[in-house]
N, CA, C and O atoms as a DFTB+ gen file, in Angstrom:
272 C
 N C O
     1  1       9.889      -4.704     -21.333
     2  2       8.816      -3.892     -21.873
     3  2       9.345      -3.186     -23.107
     4  3      10.445      -2.633     -23.108
     5  1       8.538      -3.218     -24.154
     6  2       8.916      -2.502     -25.370
     7  2       7.655      -2.025     -26.064
     8  3       6.574      -2.577     -25.864
     9  1       7.803      -1.001     -26.875
    10  2       6.677      -0.433     -27.603
    11  2       6.308      -1.330     -28.770
    12  3       7.177      -1.848     -29.471
    13  1       5.016      -1.507     -28.971
    14  2       4.488      -2.160     -30.169
    15  2       3.354      -1.302     -30.706
    16  3       2.592      -0.738     -29.921
    17  1       3.224      -1.191     -32.016
    18  2       2.045      -0.525     -32.559
    19  2       0.791      -1.260     -32.079
    20  3       0.823      -2.466     -31.833
    21  1      -0.299      -0.528     -31.951
    22  2      -1.530      -1.090     -31.395
    23  2      -1.929      -2.406     -32.048
    24  3      -2.175      -3.389     -31.349
    25  1      -1.996      -2.442     -33.364
    26  2      -2.465      -3.651     -34.052
    27  2      -1.570      -4.848     -33.744
    28  3      -2.060      -5.962     -33.558
    29  1      -0.283      -4.623     -33.692
    30  2       0.655      -5.714     -33.395
    31  2       0.487      -6.184     -31.951
    32  3       0.483      -7.385     -31.682
    33  1       0.349      -5.238     -31.025
    34  2       0.164      -5.605     -29.622
    35  2      -1.146      -6.363     -29.440
    36  3      -1.190      -7.394     -28.770
    37  1      -2.223      -5.834     -30.050
    38  2      -3.542      -6.441     -29.909
    39  2      -3.552      -7.888     -30.401
    40  3      -4.211      -8.740     -29.806
    41  1      -2.831      -8.167     -31.475
    42  2      -2.811      -9.513     -32.049
    43  2      -2.246     -10.548     -31.074
    44  3      -2.570     -11.732     -31.173
    45  1      -1.411     -10.115     -30.139
    46  2      -0.800     -11.044     -29.192
    47  2      -1.518     -11.153     -27.862
    48  3      -1.002     -11.773     -26.933
    49  1      -2.716     -10.555     -27.750
    50  2      -3.441     -10.538     -26.479
    51  2      -4.766     -11.279     -26.596
    52  3      -5.337     -11.363     -27.683
    53  1      -5.256     -11.814     -25.486
    54  2      -6.615     -12.357     -25.500
    55  2      -7.597     -11.229     -25.846
    56  3      -7.367     -10.075     -25.483
    57  1      -8.667     -11.553     -26.533
    58  2      -9.617     -10.546     -27.017
    59  2     -10.174      -9.678     -25.892
    60  3     -10.322      -8.468     -26.064
    61  1     -10.486     -10.282     -24.736
    62  2     -11.064      -9.490     -23.642
    63  2     -10.064      -8.485     -23.082
    64  3     -10.444      -7.369     -22.730
    65  1      -8.784      -8.869     -22.994
    66  2      -7.769      -7.942     -22.505
    67  2      -7.497      -6.831     -23.510
    68  3      -7.304      -5.677     -23.128
    69  1      -7.482      -7.172     -24.783
    70  2      -7.284      -6.161     -25.820
    71  2      -8.433      -5.158     -25.794
    72  3      -8.202      -3.955     -25.918
    73  1      -9.671      -5.634     -25.635
    74  2     -10.829      -4.732     -25.587
    75  2     -10.778      -3.840     -24.358
    76  3     -11.065      -2.646     -24.452
    77  1     -10.420      -4.396     -23.211
    78  2     -10.325      -3.598     -21.986
    79  2      -9.255      -2.524     -22.126
    80  3      -9.446      -1.390     -21.688
    81  1      -8.136      -2.879     -22.734
    82  2      -7.064      -1.906     -22.943
    83  2      -7.512      -0.816     -23.900
    84  3      -7.253       0.364     -23.663
    85  1      -8.183      -1.200     -24.983
    86  2      -8.676      -0.200     -25.938
    87  2      -9.672       0.748     -25.265
    88  3      -9.620       1.959     -25.479
    89  1     -10.574       0.200     -24.458
    90  2     -11.541       1.043     -23.751
    91  2     -10.822       2.036     -22.840
    92  3     -11.214       3.200     -22.752
    93  1      -9.780       1.577     -22.172
    94  2      -9.004       2.461     -21.293
    95  2      -8.338       3.573     -22.102
    96  3      -8.414       4.744     -21.731
    97  1      -7.689       3.210     -23.198
    98  2      -7.007       4.201     -24.041
    99  2      -8.010       5.199     -24.614
   100  3      -7.773       6.407     -24.591
   101  1      -9.111       4.700     -25.120
   102  2     -10.097       5.559     -25.789
   103  2     -10.789       6.528     -24.835
   104  3     -11.241       7.590     -25.261
   105  1     -10.877       6.180     -23.553
   106  2     -11.611       7.019     -22.607
   107  2     -10.720       7.723     -21.590
   108  3     -11.228       8.344     -20.656
   109  1      -9.409       7.637     -21.753
   110  2      -8.503       8.317     -20.832
   111  2      -8.399       9.789     -21.215
   112  3      -8.167      10.113     -22.379
   113  1      -8.569      10.680     -20.240
   114  2      -8.477      12.101     -20.562
   115  2      -7.033      12.520     -20.817
   116  3      -6.091      11.932     -20.286
   117  1      -6.890      13.525     -21.621
   118  2      -5.594      14.137     -21.879
   119  2      -5.730      15.580     -21.429
   120  3      -6.403      16.378     -22.082
   121  1      -5.099      15.916     -20.326
   122  2      -5.273      17.241     -19.729
   123  2      -3.977      18.036     -19.803
   124  3      -2.884      17.473     -19.852
   125  1      -4.122      19.331     -19.811
   126  2      -2.976      20.234     -19.862
   127  2      -2.777      20.892     -18.500
   128  3      -3.742      21.206     -17.803
   129  1      -1.514      21.095     -18.132
   130  2      -1.209      21.818     -16.902
   131  2      -0.816      23.262     -17.199
   132  3      -0.345      23.973     -16.312
   133  1      -1.006      23.693     -18.436
   134  2      -0.578      25.038     -18.846
   135  2      -1.203      26.132     -17.975
   136  3      -0.520      27.086     -17.603
   137  1      -2.478      26.006     -17.652
   138  2      -3.138      27.035     -16.844
   139  2      -2.531      27.094     -15.443
   140  3      -2.292      28.182     -14.919
   141  1      -2.284      25.946     -14.840
   142  2      -1.660      25.917     -13.513
   143  2      -0.243      26.476     -13.562
   144  3       0.190      27.163     -12.637
   145  1       0.473      26.186     -14.632
   146  2       1.817      26.751     -14.779
   147  2       1.745      28.268     -14.897
   148  3       2.536      28.983     -14.281
   149  1       0.807      28.750     -15.680
   150  2       0.690      30.186     -15.932
   151  2       0.204      30.946     -14.696
   152  3       0.780      31.974     -14.340
   153  1      -0.834      30.459     -14.048
   154  2      -1.435      31.194     -12.940
   155  2      -0.793      30.924     -11.583
   156  3      -0.725      31.812     -10.733
   157  1      -0.329      29.709     -11.388
   158  2       0.204      29.313     -10.080
   159  2       1.702      29.057     -10.090
   160  3       2.292      28.745      -9.056
   161  1       2.315      29.189     -11.262
   162  2       3.748      28.893     -11.440
   163  2       4.065      27.448     -11.057
   164  3       5.139      27.146     -10.537
   165  1       3.106      26.570     -11.326
   166  2       3.258      25.148     -11.016
   167  2       4.302      24.518     -11.921
   168  3       4.299      24.731     -13.134
   169  1       5.188      23.746     -11.327
   170  2       6.166      22.963     -12.068
   171  2       6.101      21.533     -11.542
   172  3       6.369      21.300     -10.363
   173  1       5.754      20.580     -12.389
   174  2       5.656      19.195     -11.922
   175  2       7.012      18.661     -11.470
   176  3       8.059      19.062     -11.978
   177  1       6.968      17.772     -10.530
   178  2       8.187      17.164     -10.011
   179  2       8.817      16.217     -11.032
   180  3      10.038      16.065     -11.071
   181  1       7.982      15.581     -11.856
   182  2       8.445      14.611     -12.843
   183  2       7.846      14.937     -14.205
   184  3       6.729      15.447     -14.293
   185  1       8.589      14.643     -15.259
   186  2       7.998      14.673     -16.595
   187  2       7.201      13.374     -16.759
   188  3       7.329      12.457     -15.948
   189  1       6.394      13.302     -17.793
   190  2       5.622      12.075     -18.044
   191  2       6.548      10.878     -18.197
   192  3       6.298       9.819     -17.621
   193  1       7.612      11.042     -18.967
   194  2       8.542       9.927     -19.180
   195  2       9.282       9.558     -17.905
   196  3       9.535       8.377     -17.664
   197  1       9.636      10.541     -17.083
   198  2      10.292      10.235     -15.812
   199  2       9.356       9.441     -14.899
   200  3       9.792       8.512     -14.219
   201  1       8.090       9.799     -14.882
   202  2       7.118       9.085     -14.048
   203  2       6.962       7.641     -14.511
   204  3       6.905       6.727     -13.689
   205  1       6.893       7.433     -15.819
   206  2       6.789       6.073     -16.356
   207  2       8.046       5.287     -16.011
   208  3       7.959       4.136     -15.584
   209  1       9.211       5.896     -16.192
   210  2      10.480       5.226     -15.885
   211  2      10.507       4.792     -14.419
   212  3      10.844       3.648     -14.113
   213  1      10.153       5.701     -13.520
   214  2      10.176       5.363     -12.097
   215  2       9.176       4.250     -11.777
   216  3       9.473       3.362     -10.978
   217  1       8.002       4.294     -12.392
   218  2       6.997       3.256     -12.163
   219  2       7.498       1.897     -12.644
   220  3       7.319       0.892     -11.955
   221  1       8.120       1.859     -13.812
   222  2       8.640       0.596     -14.345
   223  2       9.780       0.084     -13.470
   224  3       9.876      -1.118     -13.224
   225  1      10.639       0.977     -12.999
   226  2      11.715       0.560     -12.105
   227  2      11.143      -0.074     -10.839
   228  3      11.663      -1.080     -10.356
   229  1      10.076       0.512     -10.306
   230  2       9.443      -0.047      -9.124
   231  2       8.874      -1.433      -9.425
   232  3       9.024      -2.349      -8.616
   233  1       8.225      -1.598     -10.578
   234  2       7.681      -2.902     -10.963
   235  2       8.790      -3.942     -11.090
   236  3       8.603      -5.097     -10.706
   237  1       9.932      -3.546     -11.619
   238  2      11.074      -4.457     -11.726
   239  2      11.547      -4.862     -10.333
   240  3      11.802      -6.039     -10.079
   241  1      11.662      -3.894      -9.437
   242  2      12.128      -4.182      -8.072
   243  2      11.147      -5.100      -7.324
   244  3      11.557      -5.847      -6.435
   245  1       9.870      -5.047      -7.676
   246  2       8.854      -5.891      -7.041
   247  2       8.734      -7.255      -7.725
   248  3       7.893      -8.071      -7.347
   249  1       9.576      -7.499      -8.731
   250  2       9.523      -8.728      -9.534
   251  2       8.173      -8.901     -10.232
   252  3       7.730     -10.024     -10.471
   253  1       7.531      -7.794     -10.552
   254  2       6.278      -7.822     -11.298
   255  2       6.552      -7.848     -12.788
   256  3       5.782      -8.420     -13.559
   257  1       7.653      -7.225     -13.191
   258  2       8.062      -7.162     -14.594
   259  2       9.423      -7.829     -14.708
   260  3      10.356      -7.479     -13.985
   261  1       9.534      -8.781     -15.611
   262  2      10.808      -9.473     -15.818
   263  2      11.656      -8.701     -16.820
   264  3      11.136      -8.087     -17.751
   265  1      12.953      -8.741     -16.616
   266  2      13.882      -8.129     -17.562
   267  2      14.716      -9.226     -18.193
   268  3      14.888     -10.307     -17.631
   269  1      15.221      -8.926     -19.359
   270  2      16.026      -9.930     -20.068
   271  2      17.431      -9.968     -19.537
   272  3      18.250     -10.753     -20.015
């Protein structure tokens, strides 16, 4: 898995998959936990990047994602 700019990634995908991905990106909410941190002293167990890392590691262990 590696990062590609949107246009480059889209060019390598079937049109229906690229459209579905764009719809997901365009309509995904971006929420803040600042209020919960301030009022409830909430501290997440994982950062966003840690959560992605753990998810990708799980996909690798399930042989869903191939590594080089």
